[in-house]
mmCIF file of N, CA and C in Angstrom:
data_model
loop_
_atom_site.group_PDB
_atom_site.id
_atom_site.type_symbol
_atom_site.label_atom_id
_atom_site.label_comp_id
_atom_site.label_asym_id
_atom_site.label_seq_id
_atom_site.Cartn_x
_atom_site.Cartn_y
_atom_site.Cartn_z
ATOM 1 N N MET X 1461 20.842 79.392 -16.305
ATOM 2 C CA MET X 1461 20.439 79.125 -17.668
ATOM 3 C C MET X 1461 20.281 77.612 -17.889
ATOM 4 N N LEU X 1462 21.275 76.837 -17.463
ATOM 5 C CA LEU X 1462 21.200 75.384 -17.659
ATOM 6 C C LEU X 1462 20.020 74.785 -16.900
ATOM 7 N N LYS X 1463 19.875 75.175 -15.638
ATOM 8 C CA LYS X 1463 18.803 74.612 -14.803
ATOM 9 C C LYS X 1463 17.432 74.995 -15.351
ATOM 10 N N LYS X 1464 17.284 76.229 -15.775
ATOM 11 C CA LYS X 1464 16.001 76.678 -16.333
ATOM 12 C C LYS X 1464 15.644 75.871 -17.580
ATOM 13 N N ASN X 1465 16.600 75.682 -18.476
ATOM 14 C CA ASN X 1465 16.335 74.918 -19.690
ATOM 15 C C ASN X 1465 16.097 73.442 -19.385
ATOM 16 N N PHE X 1466 16.846 72.904 -18.424
ATOM 17 C CA PHE X 1466 16.628 71.519 -18.025
ATOM 18 C C PHE X 1466 15.230 71.344 -17.443
ATOM 19 N N ASP X 1467 14.829 72.247 -16.550
ATOM 20 C CA ASP X 1467 13.503 72.154 -15.929
ATOM 21 C C ASP X 1467 12.385 72.199 -16.958
ATOM 22 N N THR X 1468 12.565 72.991 -18.012
ATOM 23 C CA THR X 1468 11.562 73.057 -19.075
ATOM 24 C C THR X 1468 11.405 71.692 -19.743
ATOM 25 N N ALA X 1469 12.514 71.019 -20.012
ATOM 26 C CA ALA X 1469 12.453 69.690 -20.635
ATOM 27 C C ALA X 1469 11.956 68.645 -19.639
ATOM 28 N N TYR X 1470 12.430 68.712 -18.407
ATOM 29 C CA TYR X 1470 12.100 67.689 -17.401
ATOM 30 C C TYR X 1470 10.628 67.729 -17.005
ATOM 31 N N HIS X 1471 10.090 68.920 -16.872
ATOM 32 C CA HIS X 1471 8.696 69.061 -16.442
ATOM 33 C C HIS X 1471 7.727 69.213 -17.608
ATOM 34 N N GLY X 1472 8.230 69.131 -18.829
ATOM 35 C CA GLY X 1472 7.382 69.263 -20.007
ATOM 36 C C GLY X 1472 6.578 68.003 -20.266
ATOM 37 N N LEU X 1473 5.726 68.074 -21.262
ATOM 38 C CA LEU X 1473 4.865 66.943 -21.585
ATOM 39 C C LEU X 1473 5.628 65.766 -22.172
ATOM 40 N N THR X 1474 6.674 66.044 -22.938
ATOM 41 C CA THR X 1474 7.376 64.959 -23.626
ATOM 42 C C THR X 1474 8.584 64.448 -22.864
ATOM 43 N N ARG X 1475 9.116 65.220 -21.933
ATOM 44 C CA ARG X 1475 10.330 64.878 -21.186
ATOM 45 C C ARG X 1475 11.430 64.409 -22.133
ATOM 46 N N THR X 1476 11.667 65.207 -23.141
ATOM 47 C CA THR X 1476 12.666 64.872 -24.145
ATOM 48 C C THR X 1476 14.072 64.859 -23.556
ATOM 49 N N PRO X 1477 14.979 64.123 -24.167
ATOM 50 C CA PRO X 1477 16.372 64.144 -23.707
ATOM 51 C C PRO X 1477 16.932 65.566 -23.767
ATOM 52 N N PHE X 1478 17.768 65.872 -22.817
ATOM 53 C CA PHE X 1478 18.346 67.207 -22.705
ATOM 54 C C PHE X 1478 19.830 67.105 -23.005
ATOM 55 N N GLY X 1479 20.248 67.670 -24.105
ATOM 56 C CA GLY X 1479 21.653 67.592 -24.502
ATOM 57 C C GLY X 1479 22.502 68.640 -23.821
ATOM 58 N N LEU X 1480 23.704 68.239 -23.436
ATOM 59 C CA LEU X 1480 24.698 69.154 -22.868
ATOM 60 C C LEU X 1480 25.878 69.207 -23.819
ATOM 61 N N TYR X 1481 26.011 70.317 -24.493
ATOM 62 C CA TYR X 1481 27.076 70.468 -25.475
ATOM 63 C C TYR X 1481 27.873 71.708 -25.091
ATOM 64 N N VAL X 1482 28.973 71.502 -24.374
ATOM 65 C CA VAL X 1482 29.762 72.618 -23.866
ATOM 66 C C VAL X 1482 31.209 72.435 -24.299
ATOM 67 N N HIS X 1483 31.741 73.439 -24.950
ATOM 68 C CA HIS X 1483 33.144 73.402 -25.354
ATOM 69 C C HIS X 1483 34.010 73.786 -24.157
ATOM 70 N N ALA X 1484 35.144 73.131 -24.017
ATOM 71 C CA ALA X 1484 36.037 73.381 -22.885
ATOM 72 C C ALA X 1484 36.449 74.847 -22.793
ATOM 73 N N ALA X 1485 36.575 75.530 -23.929
ATOM 74 C CA ALA X 1485 36.992 76.929 -23.921
ATOM 75 C C ALA X 1485 35.993 77.829 -23.188
ATOM 76 N N TRP X 1486 34.757 77.388 -23.061
ATOM 77 C CA TRP X 1486 33.732 78.166 -22.354
ATOM 78 C C TRP X 1486 34.096 78.342 -20.893
ATOM 79 N N PHE X 1487 34.896 77.430 -20.342
ATOM 80 C CA PHE X 1487 35.276 77.478 -18.936
ATOM 81 C C PHE X 1487 36.574 78.256 -18.686
ATOM 82 N N PHE X 1488 37.434 78.402 -19.673
ATOM 83 C CA PHE X 1488 38.750 79.021 -19.474
ATOM 84 C C PHE X 1488 38.616 80.455 -18.990
ATOM 85 N N GLY X 1489 39.203 80.703 -17.831
ATOM 86 C CA GLY X 1489 39.183 82.053 -17.275
ATOM 87 C C GLY X 1489 37.886 82.408 -16.581
ATOM 88 N N TYR X 1490 36.968 81.478 -16.494
ATOM 89 C CA TYR X 1490 35.661 81.732 -15.874
ATOM 90 C C TYR X 1490 35.374 80.630 -14.865
ATOM 91 N N ASP X 1491 36.031 80.693 -13.717
ATOM 92 C CA ASP X 1491 35.863 79.650 -12.707
ATOM 93 C C ASP X 1491 34.415 79.489 -12.286
ATOM 94 N N TYR X 1492 33.663 80.601 -12.259
ATOM 95 C CA TYR X 1492 32.261 80.524 -11.843
ATOM 96 C C TYR X 1492 31.437 79.681 -12.819
ATOM 97 N N ARG X 1493 31.815 79.657 -14.084
ATOM 98 C CA ARG X 1493 31.097 78.816 -15.047
ATOM 99 C C ARG X 1493 31.313 77.341 -14.732
ATOM 100 N N TYR X 1494 32.554 76.989 -14.451
ATOM 101 C CA TYR X 1494 32.878 75.601 -14.126
ATOM 102 C C TYR X 1494 32.185 75.180 -12.828
ATOM 103 N N GLU X 1495 32.231 76.024 -11.819
ATOM 104 C CA GLU X 1495 31.579 75.713 -10.543
ATOM 105 C C GLU X 1495 30.066 75.593 -10.736
ATOM 106 N N GLY X 1496 29.485 76.474 -11.524
ATOM 107 C CA GLY X 1496 28.049 76.410 -11.808
ATOM 108 C C GLY X 1496 27.671 75.151 -12.575
ATOM 109 N N TYR X 1497 28.508 74.764 -13.514
ATOM 110 C CA TYR X 1497 28.269 73.553 -14.300
ATOM 111 C C TYR X 1497 28.296 72.318 -13.393
ATOM 112 N N LYS X 1498 29.302 72.253 -12.497
ATOM 113 C CA LYS X 1498 29.378 71.132 -11.556
ATOM 114 C C LYS X 1498 28.159 71.106 -10.640
ATOM 115 N N LYS X 1499 27.721 72.284 -10.164
ATOM 116 C CA LYS X 1499 26.545 72.343 -9.299
ATOM 117 C C LYS X 1499 25.303 71.878 -10.062
ATOM 118 N N PHE X 1500 25.179 72.288 -11.312
ATOM 119 C CA PHE X 1500 24.058 71.867 -12.142
ATOM 120 C C PHE X 1500 24.038 70.337 -12.266
ATOM 121 N N LEU X 1501 25.196 69.738 -12.566
ATOM 122 C CA LEU X 1501 25.266 68.278 -12.685
ATOM 123 C C LEU X 1501 24.945 67.602 -11.363
ATOM 124 N N ASP X 1502 25.446 68.156 -10.263
ATOM 125 C CA ASP X 1502 25.117 67.601 -8.944
ATOM 126 C C ASP X 1502 23.619 67.658 -8.679
ATOM 127 N N ASP X 1503 22.998 68.780 -9.025
ATOM 128 C CA ASP X 1503 21.555 68.953 -8.789
ATOM 129 C C ASP X 1503 20.723 67.953 -9.583
ATOM 130 N N ILE X 1504 20.997 67.832 -10.870
ATOM 131 C CA ILE X 1504 20.133 66.981 -11.689
ATOM 132 C C ILE X 1504 20.368 65.498 -11.432
ATOM 133 N N THR X 1505 21.578 65.135 -11.003
ATOM 134 C CA THR X 1505 21.826 63.713 -10.744
ATOM 135 C C THR X 1505 21.244 63.260 -9.408
ATOM 136 N N GLN X 1506 20.672 64.166 -8.655
ATOM 137 C CA GLN X 1506 19.947 63.789 -7.436
ATOM 138 C C GLN X 1506 18.579 63.208 -7.779
ATOM 139 N N LEU X 1507 18.107 63.439 -8.994
ATOM 140 C CA LEU X 1507 16.815 62.916 -9.440
ATOM 141 C C LEU X 1507 16.982 61.449 -9.836
ATOM 142 N N ASP X 1508 16.061 60.611 -9.378
ATOM 143 C CA ASP X 1508 16.174 59.164 -9.622
ATOM 144 C C ASP X 1508 16.030 58.768 -11.085
ATOM 145 N N ASP X 1509 15.391 59.609 -11.869
ATOM 146 C CA ASP X 1509 15.132 59.231 -13.255
ATOM 147 C C ASP X 1509 15.913 60.075 -14.251
ATOM 148 N N VAL X 1510 17.055 60.590 -13.830
ATOM 149 C CA VAL X 1510 17.930 61.355 -14.727
ATOM 150 C C VAL X 1510 19.222 60.572 -14.907
ATOM 151 N N TRP X 1511 19.614 60.427 -16.153
ATOM 152 C CA TRP X 1511 20.816 59.686 -16.498
ATOM 153 C C TRP X 1511 21.731 60.585 -17.323
ATOM 154 N N LEU X 1512 23.011 60.590 -17.014
ATOM 155 C CA LEU X 1512 23.999 61.282 -17.842
ATOM 156 C C LEU X 1512 24.659 60.215 -18.710
ATOM 157 N N VAL X 1513 24.385 60.285 -19.984
ATOM 158 C CA VAL X 1513 24.877 59.263 -20.902
ATOM 159 C C VAL X 1513 25.440 59.914 -22.158
ATOM 160 N N PRO X 1514 26.313 59.201 -22.868
ATOM 161 C CA PRO X 1514 26.797 59.715 -24.150
ATOM 162 C C PRO X 1514 25.680 59.676 -25.194
ATOM 163 N N ILE X 1515 25.883 60.395 -26.255
ATOM 164 C CA ILE X 1515 24.873 60.511 -27.316
ATOM 165 C C ILE X 1515 24.426 59.136 -27.810
ATOM 166 N N GLN X 1516 25.360 58.230 -27.978
ATOM 167 C CA GLN X 1516 25.051 56.882 -28.485
ATOM 168 C C GLN X 1516 24.009 56.191 -27.596
ATOM 169 N N ALA X 1517 24.132 56.332 -26.277
ATOM 170 C CA ALA X 1517 23.174 55.711 -25.359
ATOM 171 C C ALA X 1517 21.819 56.405 -25.444
ATOM 172 N N GLY X 1518 21.832 57.714 -25.616
ATOM 173 C CA GLY X 1518 20.572 58.444 -25.767
ATOM 174 C C GLY X 1518 19.812 58.015 -27.011
ATOM 175 N N ILE X 1519 20.543 57.782 -28.086
ATOM 176 C CA ILE X 1519 19.912 57.317 -29.325
ATOM 177 C C ILE X 1519 19.321 55.924 -29.115
ATOM 178 N N ALA X 1520 20.074 55.061 -28.453
ATOM 179 C CA ALA X 1520 19.573 53.697 -28.178
ATOM 180 C C ALA X 1520 18.290 53.764 -27.361
ATOM 181 N N TYR X 1521 18.239 54.663 -26.394
ATOM 182 C CA TYR X 1521 17.036 54.809 -25.569
ATOM 183 C C TYR X 1521 15.850 55.302 -26.400
ATOM 184 N N ARG X 1522 16.087 56.272 -27.261
ATOM 185 C CA ARG X 1522 14.994 56.811 -28.082
ATOM 186 C C ARG X 1522 14.455 55.750 -29.044
ATOM 187 N N LYS X 1523 15.309 54.825 -29.465
ATOM 188 C CA LYS X 1523 14.857 53.753 -30.356
ATOM 189 C C LYS X 1523 14.036 52.707 -29.622
ATOM 190 N N ALA X 1524 14.339 52.509 -28.343
ATOM 191 C CA ALA X 1524 13.629 51.499 -27.548
ATOM 192 C C ALA X 1524 13.480 51.993 -26.106
ATOM 193 N N PRO X 1525 12.560 52.949 -25.880
ATOM 194 C CA PRO X 1525 12.401 53.510 -24.530
ATOM 195 C C PRO X 1525 12.014 52.446 -23.503
ATOM 196 N N LEU X 1526 12.606 52.558 -22.330
ATOM 197 C CA LEU X 1526 12.327 51.648 -21.226
ATOM 198 C C LEU X 1526 11.986 52.459 -19.984
ATOM 199 N N THR X 1527 11.371 51.788 -19.020
ATOM 200 C CA THR X 1527 11.121 52.459 -17.752
ATOM 201 C C THR X 1527 12.437 52.531 -16.975
ATOM 202 N N ASN X 1528 12.454 53.369 -15.953
ATOM 203 C CA ASN X 1528 13.639 53.491 -15.115
ATOM 204 C C ASN X 1528 13.991 52.137 -14.491
ATOM 205 N N ASP X 1529 12.992 51.406 -14.019
ATOM 206 C CA ASP X 1529 13.237 50.088 -13.412
ATOM 207 C C ASP X 1529 13.848 49.109 -14.419
ATOM 208 N N GLU X 1530 13.390 49.160 -15.668
ATOM 209 C CA GLU X 1530 13.945 48.276 -16.699
ATOM 210 C C GLU X 1530 15.406 48.624 -16.985
ATOM 211 N N ILE X 1531 15.713 49.914 -16.999
ATOM 212 C CA ILE X 1531 17.098 50.331 -17.220
ATOM 213 C C ILE X 1531 17.971 49.873 -16.055
ATOM 214 N N LEU X 1532 17.490 50.079 -14.829
ATOM 215 C CA LEU X 1532 18.248 49.655 -13.649
ATOM 216 C C LEU X 1532 18.455 48.152 -13.626
ATOM 217 N N GLY X 1533 17.530 47.412 -14.204
ATOM 218 C CA GLY X 1533 17.635 45.950 -14.259
ATOM 219 C C GLY X 1533 18.537 45.454 -15.372
ATOM 220 N N GLY X 1534 19.171 46.363 -16.084
ATOM 221 C CA GLY X 1534 20.104 45.953 -17.137
ATOM 222 C C GLY X 1534 19.490 45.904 -18.515
ATOM 223 N N GLY X 1535 18.287 46.448 -18.670
ATOM 224 C CA GLY X 1535 17.587 46.370 -19.944
ATOM 225 C C GLY X 1535 18.175 47.194 -21.065
ATOM 226 N N LEU X 1536 19.082 48.084 -20.767
ATOM 227 C CA LEU X 1536 19.697 48.910 -21.809
ATOM 228 C C LEU X 1536 21.206 48.976 -21.527
ATOM 229 N N PRO X 1537 21.989 48.094 -22.152
ATOM 230 C CA PRO X 1537 23.426 48.001 -21.855
ATOM 231 C C PRO X 1537 24.174 49.326 -22.020
ATOM 232 N N GLU X 1538 23.707 50.172 -22.935
ATOM 233 C CA GLU X 1538 24.393 51.444 -23.186
ATOM 234 C C GLU X 1538 24.378 52.364 -21.959
ATOM 235 N N PHE X 1539 23.497 52.100 -20.998
ATOM 236 C CA PHE X 1539 23.369 52.956 -19.830
ATOM 237 C C PHE X 1539 24.252 52.507 -18.666
ATOM 238 N N HIS X 1540 25.065 51.505 -18.861
ATOM 239 C CA HIS X 1540 25.885 50.985 -17.776
ATOM 240 C C HIS X 1540 27.356 51.252 -18.039
ATOM 241 N N CYS X 1541 28.119 51.354 -16.991
ATOM 242 C CA CYS X 1541 29.523 51.760 -17.077
ATOM 243 C C CYS X 1541 30.462 50.666 -17.548
ATOM 244 N N ASP X 1542 29.979 49.485 -17.794
ATOM 245 C CA ASP X 1542 30.865 48.407 -18.212
ATOM 246 C C ASP X 1542 31.023 48.309 -19.728
ATOM 247 N N ASN X 1543 30.548 49.307 -20.452
ATOM 248 C CA ASN X 1543 30.638 49.241 -21.910
ATOM 249 C C ASN X 1543 31.590 50.286 -22.487
ATOM 250 N N PHE X 1544 32.551 50.758 -21.685
ATOM 251 C CA PHE X 1544 33.498 51.741 -22.191
ATOM 252 C C PHE X 1544 34.449 51.080 -23.177
ATOM 253 N N PRO X 1545 34.795 51.779 -24.246
ATOM 254 C CA PRO X 1545 35.722 51.197 -25.220
ATOM 255 C C PRO X 1545 37.114 51.044 -24.602
ATOM 256 N N ILE X 1546 37.831 50.049 -25.066
ATOM 257 C CA ILE X 1546 39.198 49.811 -24.601
ATOM 258 C C ILE X 1546 40.142 50.528 -25.559
ATOM 259 N N PRO X 1547 41.038 51.369 -25.020
ATOM 260 C CA PRO X 1547 41.959 52.093 -25.914
ATOM 261 C C PRO X 1547 42.826 51.123 -26.708
ATOM 262 N N SER X 1548 43.137 51.479 -27.939
ATOM 263 C CA SER X 1548 43.956 50.610 -28.786
ATOM 264 C C SER X 1548 45.408 50.594 -28.328
ATOM 265 N N GLU X 1549 45.859 51.636 -27.665
ATOM 266 C CA GLU X 1549 47.212 51.654 -27.110
ATOM 267 C C GLU X 1549 47.135 52.189 -25.684
ATOM 268 N N PRO X 1550 48.041 51.785 -24.836
ATOM 269 C CA PRO X 1550 47.981 52.208 -23.437
ATOM 270 C C PRO X 1550 48.146 53.723 -23.303
ATOM 271 N N CYS X 1551 47.509 54.268 -22.301
ATOM 272 C CA CYS X 1551 47.634 55.707 -22.036
ATOM 273 C C CYS X 1551 49.030 55.992 -21.509
ATOM 274 N N ARG X 1552 49.540 57.142 -21.856
ATOM 275 C CA ARG X 1552 50.849 57.520 -21.332
ATOM 276 C C ARG X 1552 50.678 58.742 -20.432
ATOM 277 N N PRO X 1553 51.491 58.835 -19.406
ATOM 278 C CA PRO X 1553 51.365 59.968 -18.497
ATOM 279 C C PRO X 1553 51.751 61.275 -19.180
ATOM 280 N N ASN X 1554 51.161 62.356 -18.703
ATOM 281 C CA ASN X 1554 51.520 63.679 -19.217
ATOM 282 C C ASN X 1554 52.949 64.004 -18.813
ATOM 283 N N SER X 1555 53.643 64.688 -19.645
ATOM 284 C CA SER X 1555 54.990 65.138 -19.288
ATOM 285 C C SER X 1555 55.010 66.661 -19.378
ATOM 286 N N CYS X 1556 55.307 67.260 -18.257
ATOM 287 C CA CYS X 1556 55.364 68.714 -18.193
ATOM 288 C C CYS X 1556 56.765 69.154 -17.795
ATOM 289 N N PRO X 1557 57.254 70.235 -18.395
ATOM 290 C CA PRO X 1557 58.620 70.713 -18.034
ATOM 291 C C PRO X 1557 58.654 71.292 -16.645
#
């Protein structure tokens, strides 16, 4: 289902952004869904012109579309991994009984 819908957007005339909105509960008790989702992500990230970005970066791209080469050259800061927010307090380890 994911690959079919992605292919429709990827090979379409507009090549519109493809949103992935999956609630964690969709995976609970369904290992095949999680494995399929990982395979889907592995498949699409093999394409040179596919980017997995947060919504904020997708909006920035739609406001000022760039070529793949321009993005790789640093033309869109939202597409790079050095812009993650810094947590206001340090993370604490999980504690399990």
